[in-house]
XYZ file of C-alpha atoms in Angstrom:
461
model
C 29.518 -49.439 -38.122
C 31.357 -47.406 -40.756
C 28.204 -46.247 -42.510
C 24.571 -47.100 -43.211
C 23.474 -46.876 -46.837
C 19.947 -47.414 -48.094
C 18.997 -49.600 -51.012
C 15.656 -50.784 -52.344
C 16.916 -53.700 -54.419
C 14.129 -55.615 -56.138
C 11.555 -55.007 -53.391
C 11.173 -51.246 -53.837
C 11.159 -50.731 -50.050
C 14.329 -48.978 -48.813
C 16.434 -50.890 -46.324
C 19.497 -49.671 -44.466
C 22.649 -51.756 -44.975
C 25.044 -51.562 -42.015
C 28.622 -51.746 -43.326
C 31.398 -52.125 -40.776
C 34.990 -50.879 -40.573
C 36.288 -54.439 -40.959
C 35.984 -54.372 -44.741
C 37.515 -50.944 -45.296
C 41.143 -52.118 -45.132
C 40.531 -54.757 -47.798
C 38.668 -52.250 -50.003
C 41.472 -49.674 -49.853
C 44.129 -52.319 -50.458
C 42.249 -53.593 -53.512
C 41.549 -50.148 -54.959
C 45.101 -48.893 -54.545
C 46.422 -51.967 -56.335
C 43.892 -51.782 -59.181
C 44.005 -48.034 -59.811
C 47.731 -47.400 -59.284
C 46.773 -44.053 -57.791
C 49.092 -41.731 -55.920
C 49.885 -38.100 -55.056
C 49.212 -35.755 -57.959
C 46.446 -37.893 -59.454
C 42.920 -36.512 -59.851
C 39.889 -38.750 -59.264
C 36.519 -37.476 -60.476
C 33.694 -38.327 -58.087
C 31.017 -38.853 -60.683
C 28.443 -40.798 -58.680
C 25.864 -39.559 -56.197
C 26.688 -39.755 -52.453
C 23.742 -42.166 -52.193
C 25.829 -44.668 -54.182
C 28.459 -46.535 -52.135
C 31.090 -46.010 -54.852
C 31.286 -42.399 -53.623
C 32.641 -43.760 -50.337
C 35.191 -45.806 -52.263
C 36.277 -42.693 -54.195
C 36.942 -40.761 -51.000
C 38.743 -43.533 -49.125
C 40.930 -44.498 -52.075
C 41.951 -40.947 -52.944
C 42.646 -39.964 -49.327
C 44.689 -43.099 -48.684
C 46.787 -42.379 -51.777
C 47.184 -38.650 -51.192
C 45.346 -37.922 -54.447
C 42.802 -35.210 -55.262
C 39.053 -35.792 -55.285
C 37.387 -33.606 -57.927
C 33.734 -32.773 -57.200
C 31.689 -31.649 -60.242
C 29.565 -28.530 -59.819
C 26.318 -30.147 -60.899
C 23.533 -32.229 -59.400
C 22.474 -33.715 -62.755
C 23.594 -37.044 -64.166
C 26.869 -36.182 -65.859
C 27.196 -37.958 -69.207
C 27.815 -37.398 -72.901
C 29.808 -34.395 -74.108
C 29.604 -32.524 -70.754
C 31.374 -35.474 -69.118
C 33.944 -35.603 -71.906
C 34.661 -31.900 -71.562
C 35.075 -32.250 -67.804
C 37.521 -35.142 -68.212
C 39.619 -32.984 -70.549
C 39.453 -29.609 -68.816
C 40.010 -30.916 -65.277
C 42.730 -33.375 -66.402
C 41.065 -36.343 -64.694
C 43.400 -39.305 -64.279
C 41.073 -41.779 -62.550
C 37.343 -42.464 -62.884
C 34.857 -44.941 -61.438
C 31.524 -45.067 -63.250
C 28.919 -47.334 -64.860
C 29.027 -48.543 -68.464
C 25.740 -46.790 -69.339
C 27.346 -43.414 -68.650
C 30.651 -44.262 -70.308
C 28.838 -45.413 -73.429
C 27.318 -41.942 -73.932
C 30.724 -40.316 -74.416
C 31.055 -40.413 -78.191
C 34.745 -40.558 -79.155
C 36.718 -42.557 -81.708
C 40.091 -42.512 -79.949
C 39.600 -42.237 -76.167
C 43.325 -42.389 -75.462
C 44.090 -39.459 -77.759
C 41.054 -37.476 -76.627
C 41.700 -38.000 -72.914
C 45.477 -38.378 -72.536
C 45.386 -37.804 -68.760
C 42.864 -40.588 -68.059
C 45.011 -43.532 -66.995
C 42.631 -45.747 -65.007
C 38.955 -46.667 -65.368
C 36.778 -48.761 -63.076
C 33.333 -49.774 -64.352
C 30.723 -51.516 -62.246
C 27.166 -51.410 -60.982
C 25.800 -53.115 -64.091
C 26.930 -55.402 -66.910
C 29.579 -53.810 -69.127
C 29.127 -54.590 -72.853
C 32.288 -55.894 -74.564
C 32.247 -53.070 -77.117
C 32.512 -50.473 -74.340
C 35.556 -52.250 -72.934
C 37.060 -52.599 -76.413
C 36.672 -48.863 -77.011
C 37.998 -47.594 -73.680
C 40.542 -50.194 -72.521
C 43.362 -49.558 -75.032
C 46.043 -47.269 -73.634
C 44.896 -47.377 -70.025
C 44.097 -49.743 -67.167
C 40.386 -50.577 -67.249
C 38.895 -53.056 -64.788
C 35.382 -54.283 -64.050
C 34.287 -54.190 -60.404
C 31.387 -56.029 -58.833
C 29.862 -55.579 -55.420
C 26.344 -55.415 -54.003
C 25.523 -52.805 -51.375
C 25.554 -55.596 -48.790
C 29.350 -55.750 -48.891
C 31.993 -53.038 -48.613
C 31.556 -51.540 -52.094
C 33.659 -54.035 -54.084
C 33.571 -57.821 -53.715
C 35.307 -58.944 -56.924
C 37.585 -57.203 -59.389
C 38.642 -58.253 -62.886
C 42.058 -58.223 -64.454
C 42.672 -55.360 -66.927
C 40.115 -55.639 -69.724
C 40.914 -56.035 -73.381
C 37.435 -56.098 -74.895
C 37.463 -59.835 -75.636
C 35.286 -60.448 -72.578
C 34.164 -58.600 -69.488
C 34.370 -60.866 -66.425
C 33.675 -59.555 -62.924
C 36.984 -61.009 -61.764
C 38.192 -62.617 -58.552
C 37.327 -61.937 -54.893
C 39.017 -58.866 -53.457
C 41.196 -58.806 -50.345
C 39.334 -60.348 -47.402
C 36.449 -61.674 -49.536
C 35.457 -65.160 -50.667
C 33.061 -66.149 -53.455
C 31.016 -69.338 -53.874
C 29.015 -70.340 -56.954
C 26.312 -72.699 -55.717
C 23.295 -74.564 -57.017
C 19.846 -74.612 -55.438
C 21.022 -76.985 -52.700
C 24.103 -74.888 -51.810
C 26.484 -77.249 -53.588
C 29.431 -75.828 -55.590
C 28.954 -76.075 -59.343
C 31.720 -77.005 -61.834
C 33.639 -74.514 -63.948
C 31.472 -73.149 -66.753
C 28.165 -74.009 -65.058
C 25.865 -71.156 -64.018
C 24.990 -70.915 -60.330
C 24.067 -68.278 -57.782
C 26.841 -66.176 -56.305
C 27.320 -66.137 -52.518
C 29.842 -63.835 -50.822
C 31.628 -64.220 -47.489
C 34.497 -62.541 -45.681
C 35.466 -59.462 -43.737
C 33.878 -57.121 -46.278
C 30.386 -58.446 -45.645
C 27.881 -56.020 -44.107
C 26.443 -56.590 -40.660
C 22.929 -56.824 -42.088
C 19.838 -54.639 -42.525
C 19.219 -51.997 -39.885
C 16.284 -52.996 -37.663
C 15.163 -55.822 -39.980
C 16.315 -59.069 -38.433
C 13.988 -61.226 -40.530
C 15.266 -59.882 -43.829
C 18.847 -60.113 -42.582
C 18.361 -63.785 -41.730
C 16.866 -64.426 -45.156
C 19.729 -62.927 -47.167
C 22.704 -63.437 -44.814
C 22.761 -67.199 -44.330
C 25.060 -69.623 -42.569
C 28.108 -70.543 -44.628
C 28.589 -74.336 -44.920
C 32.248 -73.818 -45.859
C 33.438 -71.956 -42.745
C 32.847 -72.427 -39.011
C 30.644 -69.650 -37.617
C 30.770 -67.678 -40.859
C 27.952 -66.060 -42.776
C 27.567 -65.572 -46.494
C 25.369 -63.209 -48.466
C 23.030 -64.514 -51.138
C 23.437 -62.012 -53.970
C 20.709 -63.222 -56.336
C 23.205 -62.858 -59.196
C 23.892 -65.716 -61.589
C 27.559 -66.282 -62.467
C 29.931 -68.969 -63.711
C 33.599 -69.682 -63.081
C 35.787 -69.267 -66.149
C 38.764 -71.482 -66.889
C 41.130 -68.631 -65.946
C 39.683 -68.442 -62.417
C 37.611 -65.311 -62.952
C 33.855 -65.005 -62.500
C 31.571 -64.198 -65.410
C 28.220 -62.500 -64.846
C 25.237 -64.386 -66.334
C 22.255 -62.299 -65.214
C 19.972 -61.826 -62.275
C 17.947 -64.663 -60.776
C 15.108 -62.198 -60.149
C 15.401 -60.598 -63.626
C 14.342 -63.791 -65.307
C 10.975 -63.197 -66.905
C 8.307 -65.775 -67.516
C 6.551 -65.189 -70.829
C 3.866 -67.587 -72.001
C 5.216 -70.237 -69.632
C 8.847 -69.897 -70.755
C 11.597 -68.656 -68.438
C 13.700 -66.157 -70.363
C 16.975 -64.372 -69.633
C 16.668 -60.930 -71.298
C 20.458 -60.733 -71.412
C 20.575 -63.536 -73.993
C 18.405 -61.507 -76.376
C 20.379 -58.323 -75.699
C 23.636 -60.131 -76.489
C 22.373 -61.100 -79.973
C 21.265 -57.529 -80.705
C 24.578 -56.066 -79.536
C 26.464 -58.171 -82.092
C 25.070 -55.932 -84.830
C 27.251 -53.000 -85.827
C 24.324 -50.560 -86.013
C 23.156 -51.301 -82.443
C 25.072 -49.451 -79.727
C 22.920 -50.403 -76.730
C 20.034 -52.791 -76.088
C 17.594 -53.529 -73.293
C 14.874 -56.190 -73.344
C 11.902 -56.141 -70.975
C 8.625 -57.975 -70.545
C 6.133 -55.195 -71.099
C 3.841 -54.318 -68.218
C 0.581 -56.298 -68.016
C 1.505 -58.138 -71.201
C 2.947 -61.464 -72.279
C 5.110 -59.761 -74.894
C 8.808 -58.954 -74.939
C 9.972 -55.513 -76.054
C 13.513 -54.684 -77.169
C 14.807 -51.121 -76.878
C 17.884 -50.221 -78.901
C 20.145 -47.211 -79.401
C 21.529 -46.776 -82.912
C 25.299 -46.577 -83.262
C 25.048 -44.330 -86.330
C 22.764 -41.727 -87.872
C 20.384 -44.259 -89.402
C 17.770 -46.158 -87.443
C 18.318 -49.943 -87.581
C 15.691 -51.854 -89.519
C 13.458 -53.609 -86.985
C 12.368 -56.289 -89.466
C 15.981 -57.196 -90.219
C 16.853 -57.373 -86.528
C 13.846 -59.601 -85.904
C 14.999 -61.972 -88.647
C 18.459 -62.123 -87.065
C 16.924 -62.905 -83.678
C 14.836 -65.705 -85.215
C 17.996 -67.290 -86.623
C 19.689 -67.395 -83.223
C 16.818 -67.737 -80.753
C 13.614 -69.762 -80.389
C 10.343 -68.138 -81.415
C 9.225 -67.335 -77.873
C 12.363 -65.220 -77.280
C 11.849 -62.931 -80.283
C 10.495 -59.534 -79.072
C 7.097 -58.500 -80.320
C 8.352 -54.938 -80.791
C 11.762 -53.351 -81.346
C 11.831 -49.678 -80.343
C 14.691 -47.321 -81.227
C 15.366 -44.648 -78.595
C 17.895 -41.782 -78.768
C 19.451 -42.855 -75.459
C 18.659 -45.274 -72.655
C 17.001 -43.519 -69.685
C 19.187 -43.584 -66.583
C 18.499 -43.470 -62.854
C 20.244 -40.826 -60.669
C 23.113 -43.286 -60.107
C 23.521 -43.923 -63.823
C 21.828 -47.331 -64.144
C 19.184 -48.197 -66.719
C 15.786 -46.831 -65.655
C 13.451 -49.527 -66.981
C 10.341 -47.715 -65.732
C 11.156 -44.711 -67.945
C 11.303 -46.701 -71.191
C 8.667 -45.423 -73.661
C 5.408 -47.134 -74.509
C 5.948 -49.617 -77.357
C 3.697 -49.826 -80.392
C 2.662 -53.354 -81.271
C 0.844 -52.163 -84.371
C 1.765 -53.371 -87.837
C 4.900 -51.867 -89.393
C 3.303 -50.300 -92.466
C 0.185 -49.891 -94.645
C -1.655 -52.972 -95.816
C -4.472 -53.789 -98.207
C -8.066 -54.014 -97.016
C -9.918 -57.369 -97.118
C -11.383 -58.280 -100.516
C -13.981 -60.882 -99.563
C -15.954 -62.186 -96.616
C -13.340 -64.804 -95.702
C -10.492 -62.259 -95.574
C -12.691 -59.828 -93.669
C -13.437 -62.470 -91.016
C -9.755 -63.390 -90.729
C -8.784 -59.713 -90.340
C -11.259 -59.445 -87.496
C -9.837 -62.560 -85.829
C -6.229 -61.367 -86.272
C -7.090 -58.020 -84.668
C -8.949 -59.723 -81.830
C -6.129 -62.146 -80.998
C -3.338 -59.552 -81.390
C -5.326 -56.853 -79.552
C -4.914 -54.399 -82.436
C -7.458 -51.868 -83.710
C -7.275 -53.252 -87.247
C -5.286 -55.634 -89.432
C -4.798 -55.687 -93.199
C -4.550 -58.720 -95.412
C -0.771 -58.328 -95.863
C 0.100 -57.979 -92.155
C 2.302 -60.721 -90.766
C 0.806 -62.385 -87.691
C 4.181 -62.805 -85.957
C 5.630 -59.444 -86.981
C 2.566 -57.801 -85.401
C 3.251 -59.445 -82.032
C 1.945 -62.974 -82.492
C 3.582 -66.097 -81.093
C 2.934 -69.814 -80.911
C 0.430 -69.588 -78.055
C -1.583 -66.910 -79.855
C -1.415 -69.006 -83.025
C -3.152 -71.793 -81.113
C -5.891 -69.371 -80.084
C -6.220 -68.163 -83.675
C -6.721 -71.710 -84.979
C -9.369 -72.273 -82.324
C -11.210 -69.066 -83.263
C -11.036 -69.946 -86.988
C -12.613 -73.305 -86.170
C -15.383 -71.664 -84.148
C -16.139 -68.730 -86.473
C -15.425 -70.118 -89.951
C -16.058 -73.807 -89.412
C -12.640 -74.661 -90.849
C -10.074 -77.044 -89.421
C -6.484 -75.792 -89.764
C -3.267 -77.237 -88.330
C -1.224 -74.814 -86.246
C 1.671 -75.099 -88.687
C -0.545 -73.425 -91.311
C -0.272 -70.143 -89.373
C 3.545 -70.398 -89.446
C 3.614 -71.306 -93.131
C 1.010 -68.678 -94.134
C 1.227 -65.911 -91.496
C -0.751 -63.211 -93.377
C -4.513 -62.991 -93.831
C -4.151 -63.244 -97.614
C -2.062 -66.414 -97.402
C -4.103 -68.044 -94.655
C -7.360 -67.387 -96.506
C -6.079 -69.548 -99.370
C -5.551 -72.414 -96.915
C -9.217 -72.337 -95.921
C -10.721 -74.267 -98.798
C -13.723 -76.508 -99.007
C -11.490 -79.412 -97.977
C -10.562 -77.651 -94.730
C -13.974 -78.350 -93.248
C -14.702 -78.624 -89.588
C -14.232 -82.002 -87.998
C -17.524 -83.806 -87.268
C -19.175 -82.535 -84.112
C -20.119 -84.625 -81.128
C -23.536 -86.263 -81.263
C -25.493 -88.164 -78.659
C -25.519 -91.962 -78.907
C -27.068 -94.780 -76.943
C -24.889 -95.576 -73.919
C -23.485 -99.134 -74.323
C -23.579 -101.674 -71.514
C -19.744 -101.651 -71.399
C -18.275 -98.150 -71.783
C -15.122 -98.170 -73.996
C -11.819 -97.303 -72.367
C -10.133 -93.997 -73.086
C -6.628 -93.932 -74.555
C -5.117 -93.258 -71.109
C -7.100 -96.152 -69.598
C -5.996 -98.495 -72.396
C -2.367 -97.599 -71.665
C -2.787 -98.420 -67.976
C -4.512 -101.700 -68.835
C -1.677 -102.658 -71.202
C 1.006 -101.888 -68.587
C -0.933 -103.863 -66.005
C -1.100 -106.946 -68.239
C 2.476 -106.536 -69.501
C 3.945 -106.542 -66.009
C 2.049 -109.733 -65.266
C 0.597 -108.559 -61.985
C-alpha cells in the first residue's frame, strides 16, 4: 500500500481506502503532462492533507523538481486572502475546487496573477462561467477521481469555458459508462461511470463486504475489477466524458425523481446569479434553491421563479429561493449542504386580510395546506410553496369544508384566495352525496369490470 485515506462518502461512516503504489506512476505521468511543471515552478498546496489531492501535489512537484508552497494557515483559504497569496508568493501552479476559485473576485485573472500558468480544478462540478473567467491566458483542466482510485482517474483537455467535461481516462485507467445491466450505453446517453485499471485502490481496509459491493468484477477484462463510482456521465462526440450528476444525489419529491443539477443549471444562466445549489429541505417535500448574487443587488426571487417555470415542469420549481452571501464550504472546500440556512416558506410580502366568511375560510385552508401561520387574500398559492399535489389536497378540503366542487385547474388559474373565492359560486355546489338504496338482485358491474367483460367477449374466448 502507498497510503490509506479515509472517506465517508454518502454513508457518513468513515472507511479507509487502501491505495497502492501501482497507480502512482500513471498519476505522476498524467500530472506532469497536464501541468507542464518543472524546476523553478511554485505549486501552492491549498487543500488539507486529509484530501488525496495533497498527495498529488507532493508527488507531482517532487517528480518535477518544483517547489511546494505550504500556506501558514489552517483555515479554508479563499477569497481575497487566496488572491493575495497567489500574487505575493508568485504561485505558478494550483490545484483546487471550483467553489474556492469562484470566491476570488477578479475581472482579469491573467493580468492580476501573471505568474499563474496552470490550474487544475476537481472534486466537484465546475460551472462553465468559472472556466470562462479563469481559462484565458493559462492552461486550465478539469480533473475527476474518487478517493477509491489514485487521485485522478480522468482529465479534460484545456478548458475554454464553452463546456466543462471531466475528460478522458488517465494513464493506466479505463472508463466504462454502463446501464443498470452493465451494458455500455451509446454516445450522448447518461449511464453510471465504472473505473478500472492500475490506478484502482485495493479496497476498503478491513471491510470486505463493502469492498465486494463497490469493487465488482469487470465483464470487459479477464480477472479485472472495476469500481462503481455512483456518478452519472455521458460520452461526448469528441471522446470526453461529461458529468451529469450523482446517482445518490437524485431526490424524490412528491413522487418525482429530480436531478438538482438541472435546476441549478437554469439558475446559473442568469447574469445576476454567481452560484446556485438546490436541495430537498430536511423533513419536507419542498425544494429550496440557494443562490449567490454576482453583483451588489439581490436577485428578484419572483423573477427567477418565473424563469424556472418557463424551462422546467412545476414539480421542479423550488418552493423558496434564498440568497446567501457565500456558499458554506467543508474543510476541503466542497459545498457544505448541512450548513445552508433555514429557508422561509412564508409569503413574500404583505397581503390584505379576508373580507368575508368565504375568504376567511379559504385563508384558513391555504395556511393549513401550506403549513404557514397565516395567509392573506392576495398570497399566491404556488409562490408560497404550493404544488400540484398540495393543490389536490386543497380542492379536497374546499369540498369538505365549504361544500363546493372545484376542478384542480381552478387553483392554477386562480391561485390567490381572492381569485379562488370568486370561483366558488352557487353553481359550484357539492356533488350529490352517496345515499343508501335497495340492493338489486343483480349488482351492476363497475367500469373496470365492464372493461374486462368487453375484452373477454371481443377476443371470442
